[in-house]
Structure formats: C-alpha cells, structure tokens
Amino acid sequence: MEDKLAIVTGANSGMGLATVIALAKKGINVIMLCRNEERGVKALQIAKDESQSDGIELMIGDLGSIDSIHRFAEAFKTKHNKLDILINNAGVVSLKRQETKDGFESMLGVNHLGHFLLTNLLLDELKASPQGRIVVVSSGAHKWGKIDFEDPYFKSGYNVAKGYGRSKLANILFMRSLHEHIKKTRVTVNALHPGAVATNIGVDRETGFGKRIIKLLVPFFRTPEKGAATAVFLATDEKVSSISGAYFYDEKEVFISGLGQDNELADRFWKWSMEQVGL
C-alpha cells in the first residue's frame, strides 16, 4: 500500500488521529486535514512517532468555510493527481446553536455540508485511483434525525440532540446519493457508526468548554482506536473492495433505519446540498 494516498479530516485528535496512525502503519501516505495549525503540528508529530512513518503530511482547511475548502482542494490538486482514500471523519457537537462562516448551523455545516463540498471537489482525483474509497463517519444518531427543508438550520427550536441527529442522517443520505452518482466508476462509498467513542467532539472549538465532562465519561466509552477500526477496515480491506452504498458497525454491514432509506428524500437533499455549497 506504499503508493496509496489518503486524506483524513478532523485528524488532530481522537478518532481522526487514531485513523491516521492506523493507516500510516499499513504503509499508506496520509494527509491530515486539520482546522487549527498549532494543534495540527502537535498531532502530526504524535502520528509520526506512533506510526514510525514519514509518509504523513499536515494540510490546513476549515470544513466550516466554503472558501477554505476550495483553497484546500486547489492546494491538494497542485501536488497530487490522484487520491485513493478519503475519510470524512471530522465532526462537531454544538451545545448551543452556532453558525459557520457561511451562515450554516454548525453541525449540519461542518458534519455534512463541508464534507459534501470537499468530496465533490476531489471526485476526479478519486476516480483517477485504481480503486478510490470514500468513508463517511456517521452515527447511530441518524435514527432520530429528520430533515426540515423549511428550517434546515434550526433558526427556531434548536436542540443539540435533534441537530446532531439531523447532521448524521445527512451523512447517510449523502452516502447513498453519492453511491448512485458514482456507481459506474471504480470509486466506492460507505458509511459507518463508530460506536460511542471518547473524543473531543462535544468540546467547544473556540472555548474548550466540555473537556472536563469528556474526561469523566472516558471510562464508559470506546477508545478512539476501537472507534477508528471500522473506518480503517472500509478504507483498506479487500473484503469490502466491491461494496458500496452500505452502512457498517464493527466491520459488519448493518441496516440503515427510517428516513435514511428514503430515495426521494436522498435525491432532494442532494440537490439542496448542491445549492447550499454553490455547486
């Protein structure tokens, strides 16, 4: 796998960092896409030390900014003409309603729309790979998610659980629609539920609020390494090389529930997402 190249979003901590290390140990070259340069530099050193690999690179990009995503994609394309693996891992949980730079509610904006744009901008490079793989980190929270086209960004009645569920349902709908768009290519796309993982996902990106809560919960959660295992499996294992459009938990295909299987909703949501990010 030494000539393979992967991008992992949200790679500076938790499951993202664990995913980078696991891929690098397999001899894959990895680009760590991080929002914060200072934290990214520290994580890069950790990843290199733990994997004993020099094939890891840090690139900066903010999934909460359309302009930043375009800049990252352009920078990537100047250096690389193919991409083998894209792992859409980054995620936020906003206890209070927040907005991205483009005015999107932060969870739907980062967890879905940022990855939606990034993936579409890199599709040609993924198609140039002998077998491109896209891995979308969703969650069992998609089961209670609902899409409201009248108020997609919770301008009224914001609720963190509902907002997170909506963003994770969005991941599933995106994965299923993307599968339909690329099924005549060599590229595959699958989603996964990582389980309850002890990460910084609930910590405020600006203030750090929530870190003490996460520390208290760590003993009851999976390790980031365990959470990353299915993402690494989908990115690298030959057993899933021909599987696309599926949802996995603990390296096994599981059912997508409720609205996630609604083809009409998925198609409408794809078109809505295209409009939001200006594609």
mmCIF file of N, CA and C in Angstrom, residues 199-265:
data_model
loop_
_atom_site.group_PDB
_atom_site.id
_atom_site.type_symbol
_atom_site.label_atom_id
_atom_site.label_comp_id
_atom_site.label_asym_id
_atom_site.label_seq_id
_atom_site.Cartn_x
_atom_site.Cartn_y
_atom_site.Cartn_z
ATOM 1 N N THR A 199 -13.973 11.126 22.519
ATOM 2 C CA THR A 199 -13.215 12.081 21.715
ATOM 3 C C THR A 199 -13.559 13.498 22.174
ATOM 4 N N ASN A 200 -13.024 14.471 21.465
ATOM 5 C CA ASN A 200 -13.301 15.883 21.768
ATOM 6 C C ASN A 200 -14.495 16.420 21.001
ATOM 7 N N ILE A 201 -15.328 15.545 20.437
ATOM 8 C CA ILE A 201 -16.386 16.009 19.555
ATOM 9 C C ILE A 201 -17.369 16.950 20.245
ATOM 10 N N GLY A 202 -17.588 16.776 21.552
ATOM 11 C CA GLY A 202 -18.526 17.649 22.255
ATOM 12 C C GLY A 202 -17.886 18.871 22.879
ATOM 13 N N VAL A 203 -16.593 19.065 22.619
ATOM 14 C CA VAL A 203 -15.879 20.188 23.211
ATOM 15 C C VAL A 203 -15.987 21.401 22.287
ATOM 16 N N ASP A 204 -16.321 22.559 22.862
ATOM 17 C CA ASP A 204 -16.456 23.779 22.071
ATOM 18 C C ASP A 204 -15.134 24.093 21.364
ATOM 19 N N ARG A 205 -15.202 24.327 20.050
ATOM 20 C CA ARG A 205 -13.993 24.523 19.243
ATOM 21 C C ARG A 205 -13.223 25.778 19.635
ATOM 22 N N GLU A 206 -13.937 26.773 20.169
ATOM 23 C CA GLU A 206 -13.291 28.050 20.488
ATOM 24 C C GLU A 206 -12.915 28.157 21.970
ATOM 25 N N THR A 207 -13.814 27.761 22.862
ATOM 26 C CA THR A 207 -13.603 27.983 24.303
ATOM 27 C C THR A 207 -13.042 26.772 25.039
ATOM 28 N N GLY A 208 -13.201 25.583 24.455
ATOM 29 C CA GLY A 208 -12.765 24.368 25.144
ATOM 30 C C GLY A 208 -13.769 23.848 26.145
ATOM 31 N N PHE A 209 -14.942 24.497 26.214
ATOM 32 C CA PHE A 209 -15.969 24.046 27.162
ATOM 33 C C PHE A 209 -16.368 22.594 26.873
ATOM 34 N N GLY A 210 -16.435 21.797 27.914
ATOM 35 C CA GLY A 210 -16.839 20.402 27.765
ATOM 36 C C GLY A 210 -15.721 19.407 28.007
ATOM 37 N N LYS A 211 -14.468 19.876 28.104
ATOM 38 C CA LYS A 211 -13.340 18.951 28.274
ATOM 39 C C LYS A 211 -13.441 18.151 29.567
ATOM 40 N N ARG A 212 -13.882 18.798 30.652
ATOM 41 C CA ARG A 212 -13.986 18.100 31.943
ATOM 42 C C ARG A 212 -15.039 17.007 31.880
ATOM 43 N N ILE A 213 -16.130 17.274 31.170
ATOM 44 C CA ILE A 213 -17.195 16.271 31.033
ATOM 45 C C ILE A 213 -16.676 15.056 30.284
ATOM 46 N N ILE A 214 -15.951 15.302 29.189
ATOM 47 C CA ILE A 214 -15.399 14.208 28.394
ATOM 48 C C ILE A 214 -14.482 13.325 29.248
ATOM 49 N N LYS A 215 -13.640 13.951 30.083
ATOM 50 C CA LYS A 215 -12.720 13.183 30.931
ATOM 51 C C LYS A 215 -13.474 12.256 31.881
ATOM 52 N N LEU A 216 -14.590 12.746 32.413
ATOM 53 C CA LEU A 216 -15.391 11.935 33.330
ATOM 54 C C LEU A 216 -16.022 10.732 32.630
ATOM 55 N N LEU A 217 -16.334 10.901 31.333
ATOM 56 C CA LEU A 217 -17.033 9.843 30.610
ATOM 57 C C LEU A 217 -16.103 8.815 29.966
ATOM 58 N N VAL A 218 -14.814 9.137 29.878
ATOM 59 C CA VAL A 218 -13.859 8.274 29.178
ATOM 60 C C VAL A 218 -13.959 6.794 29.564
ATOM 61 N N PRO A 219 -14.057 6.453 30.866
ATOM 62 C CA PRO A 219 -14.084 5.026 31.223
ATOM 63 C C PRO A 219 -15.275 4.257 30.643
ATOM 64 N N PHE A 220 -16.322 4.963 30.243
ATOM 65 C CA PHE A 220 -17.534 4.293 29.773
ATOM 66 C C PHE A 220 -17.605 4.211 28.244
ATOM 67 N N PHE A 221 -16.610 4.753 27.568
ATOM 68 C CA PHE A 221 -16.646 4.825 26.116
ATOM 69 C C PHE A 221 -15.572 3.953 25.478
ATOM 70 N N ARG A 222 -15.738 3.716 24.181
ATOM 71 C CA ARG A 222 -14.702 3.046 23.411
ATOM 72 C C ARG A 222 -13.484 3.954 23.280
ATOM 73 N N THR A 223 -12.325 3.341 23.078
ATOM 74 C CA THR A 223 -11.138 4.132 22.772
ATOM 75 C C THR A 223 -11.247 4.662 21.344
ATOM 76 N N PRO A 224 -10.540 5.753 21.034
ATOM 77 C CA PRO A 224 -10.509 6.231 19.653
ATOM 78 C C PRO A 224 -10.027 5.154 18.677
ATOM 79 N N GLU A 225 -9.088 4.323 19.103
ATOM 80 C CA GLU A 225 -8.565 3.263 18.234
ATOM 81 C C GLU A 225 -9.664 2.271 17.862
ATOM 82 N N LYS A 226 -10.483 1.900 18.848
ATOM 83 C CA LYS A 226 -11.597 0.992 18.587
ATOM 84 C C LYS A 226 -12.624 1.657 17.675
ATOM 85 N N GLY A 227 -12.869 2.935 17.920
ATOM 86 C CA GLY A 227 -13.810 3.659 17.082
ATOM 87 C C GLY A 227 -13.336 3.795 15.643
ATOM 88 N N ALA A 228 -12.016 3.894 15.473
ATOM 89 C CA ALA A 228 -11.451 4.072 14.131
ATOM 90 C C ALA A 228 -11.370 2.764 13.342
ATOM 91 N N ALA A 229 -11.502 1.637 14.010
ATOM 92 C CA ALA A 229 -11.241 0.342 13.369
ATOM 93 C C ALA A 229 -12.107 0.104 12.135
ATOM 94 N N THR A 230 -13.387 0.434 12.204
ATOM 95 C CA THR A 230 -14.265 0.170 11.060
ATOM 96 C C THR A 230 -13.959 1.114 9.899
ATOM 97 N N ALA A 231 -13.583 2.351 10.191
ATOM 98 C CA ALA A 231 -13.189 3.283 9.130
ATOM 99 C C ALA A 231 -11.953 2.763 8.396
ATOM 100 N N VAL A 232 -10.974 2.272 9.152
ATOM 101 C CA VAL A 232 -9.760 1.716 8.547
ATOM 102 C C VAL A 232 -10.093 0.470 7.742
ATOM 103 N N PHE A 233 -10.973 -0.359 8.273
ATOM 104 C CA PHE A 233 -11.430 -1.562 7.577
ATOM 105 C C PHE A 233 -12.053 -1.200 6.222
ATOM 106 N N LEU A 234 -12.957 -0.224 6.220
ATOM 107 C CA LEU A 234 -13.619 0.171 4.975
ATOM 108 C C LEU A 234 -12.647 0.811 3.989
ATOM 109 N N ALA A 235 -11.612 1.438 4.506
ATOM 110 C CA ALA A 235 -10.641 2.115 3.649
ATOM 111 C C ALA A 235 -9.622 1.172 3.025
ATOM 112 N N THR A 236 -9.403 0.014 3.648
ATOM 113 C CA THR A 236 -8.251 -0.805 3.240
ATOM 114 C C THR A 236 -8.535 -2.269 2.960
ATOM 115 N N ASP A 237 -9.588 -2.843 3.527
ATOM 116 C CA ASP A 237 -9.753 -4.297 3.465
ATOM 117 C C ASP A 237 -10.275 -4.756 2.111
ATOM 118 N N GLU A 238 -9.678 -5.829 1.609
ATOM 119 C CA GLU A 238 -10.093 -6.376 0.308
ATOM 120 C C GLU A 238 -11.513 -6.919 0.338
ATOM 121 N N LYS A 239 -11.977 -7.335 1.515
ATOM 122 C CA LYS A 239 -13.316 -7.927 1.613
ATOM 123 C C LYS A 239 -14.414 -6.936 1.233
ATOM 124 N N VAL A 240 -14.127 -5.637 1.329
ATOM 125 C CA VAL A 240 -15.156 -4.634 1.006
ATOM 126 C C VAL A 240 -14.805 -3.842 -0.256
ATOM 127 N N SER A 241 -13.878 -4.361 -1.038
ATOM 128 C CA SER A 241 -13.422 -3.616 -2.217
ATOM 129 C C SER A 241 -14.527 -3.393 -3.244
ATOM 130 N N SER A 242 -15.524 -4.279 -3.266
ATOM 131 C CA SER A 242 -16.598 -4.142 -4.258
ATOM 132 C C SER A 242 -17.925 -3.728 -3.630
ATOM 133 N N ILE A 243 -17.915 -3.403 -2.345
ATOM 134 C CA ILE A 243 -19.148 -2.999 -1.655
ATOM 135 C C ILE A 243 -19.239 -1.475 -1.644
ATOM 136 N N SER A 244 -20.419 -0.963 -1.981
ATOM 137 C CA SER A 244 -20.631 0.479 -1.977
ATOM 138 C C SER A 244 -22.083 0.771 -1.626
ATOM 139 N N GLY A 245 -22.303 1.919 -0.992
ATOM 140 C CA GLY A 245 -23.660 2.313 -0.632
ATOM 141 C C GLY A 245 -24.187 1.641 0.618
ATOM 142 N N ALA A 246 -23.279 1.145 1.468
ATOM 143 C CA ALA A 246 -23.694 0.389 2.653
ATOM 144 C C ALA A 246 -23.276 1.113 3.937
ATOM 145 N N TYR A 247 -23.817 0.619 5.036
ATOM 146 C CA TYR A 247 -23.607 1.216 6.368
ATOM 147 C C TYR A 247 -23.086 0.129 7.290
ATOM 148 N N PHE A 248 -22.010 0.403 8.018
ATOM 149 C CA PHE A 248 -21.316 -0.619 8.794
ATOM 150 C C PHE A 248 -21.208 -0.242 10.272
ATOM 151 N N TYR A 249 -21.148 -1.283 11.084
ATOM 152 C CA TYR A 249 -20.855 -1.142 12.515
ATOM 153 C C TYR A 249 -20.019 -2.351 12.922
ATOM 154 N N ASP A 250 -18.908 -2.114 13.602
ATOM 155 C CA ASP A 250 -17.995 -3.192 13.998
ATOM 156 C C ASP A 250 -17.623 -4.093 12.818
ATOM 157 N N GLU A 251 -17.303 -3.446 11.693
ATOM 158 C CA GLU A 251 -16.822 -4.122 10.484
ATOM 159 C C GLU A 251 -17.859 -5.061 9.862
ATOM 160 N N LYS A 252 -19.123 -4.871 10.212
ATOM 161 C CA LYS A 252 -20.204 -5.670 9.620
ATOM 162 C C LYS A 252 -21.261 -4.739 9.052
ATOM 163 N N GLU A 253 -21.833 -5.134 7.914
ATOM 164 C CA GLU A 253 -22.888 -4.330 7.310
ATOM 165 C C GLU A 253 -24.159 -4.444 8.145
ATOM 166 N N VAL A 254 -24.775 -3.303 8.442
ATOM 167 C CA VAL A 254 -25.999 -3.272 9.235
ATOM 168 C C VAL A 254 -27.047 -2.437 8.500
ATOM 169 N N PHE A 255 -28.286 -2.555 8.962
ATOM 170 C CA PHE A 255 -29.378 -1.866 8.291
ATOM 171 C C PHE A 255 -29.343 -0.363 8.557
ATOM 172 N N ILE A 256 -29.678 0.375 7.516
ATOM 173 C CA ILE A 256 -29.932 1.806 7.648
ATOM 174 C C ILE A 256 -31.393 1.951 8.045
ATOM 175 N N SER A 257 -31.648 2.767 9.043
ATOM 176 C CA SER A 257 -33.010 2.840 9.545
ATOM 177 C C SER A 257 -33.776 4.032 8.988
ATOM 178 N N GLY A 258 -35.086 3.908 9.017
ATOM 179 C CA GLY A 258 -36.007 5.011 8.777
ATOM 180 C C GLY A 258 -35.739 5.825 7.537
ATOM 181 N N LEU A 259 -35.625 7.133 7.738
ATOM 182 C CA LEU A 259 -35.522 8.077 6.636
ATOM 183 C C LEU A 259 -34.249 7.900 5.816
ATOM 184 N N GLY A 260 -33.253 7.246 6.375
ATOM 185 C CA GLY A 260 -32.019 7.023 5.639
ATOM 186 C C GLY A 260 -32.201 6.196 4.382
ATOM 187 N N GLN A 261 -33.282 5.430 4.315
ATOM 188 C CA GLN A 261 -33.554 4.588 3.151
ATOM 189 C C GLN A 261 -34.500 5.246 2.144
ATOM 190 N N ASP A 262 -34.906 6.479 2.408
ATOM 191 C CA ASP A 262 -35.866 7.179 1.556
ATOM 192 C C ASP A 262 -35.145 7.762 0.335
ATOM 193 N N ASN A 263 -35.298 7.107 -0.818
ATOM 194 C CA ASN A 263 -34.587 7.529 -2.028
ATOM 195 C C ASN A 263 -35.011 8.912 -2.508
ATOM 196 N N GLU A 264 -36.289 9.202 -2.385
ATOM 197 C CA GLU A 264 -36.784 10.508 -2.821
ATOM 198 C C GLU A 264 -36.199 11.622 -1.942
ATOM 199 N N LEU A 265 -36.150 11.380 -0.636
ATOM 200 C CA LEU A 265 -35.556 12.338 0.288
ATOM 201 C C LEU A 265 -34.070 12.515 -0.011
#
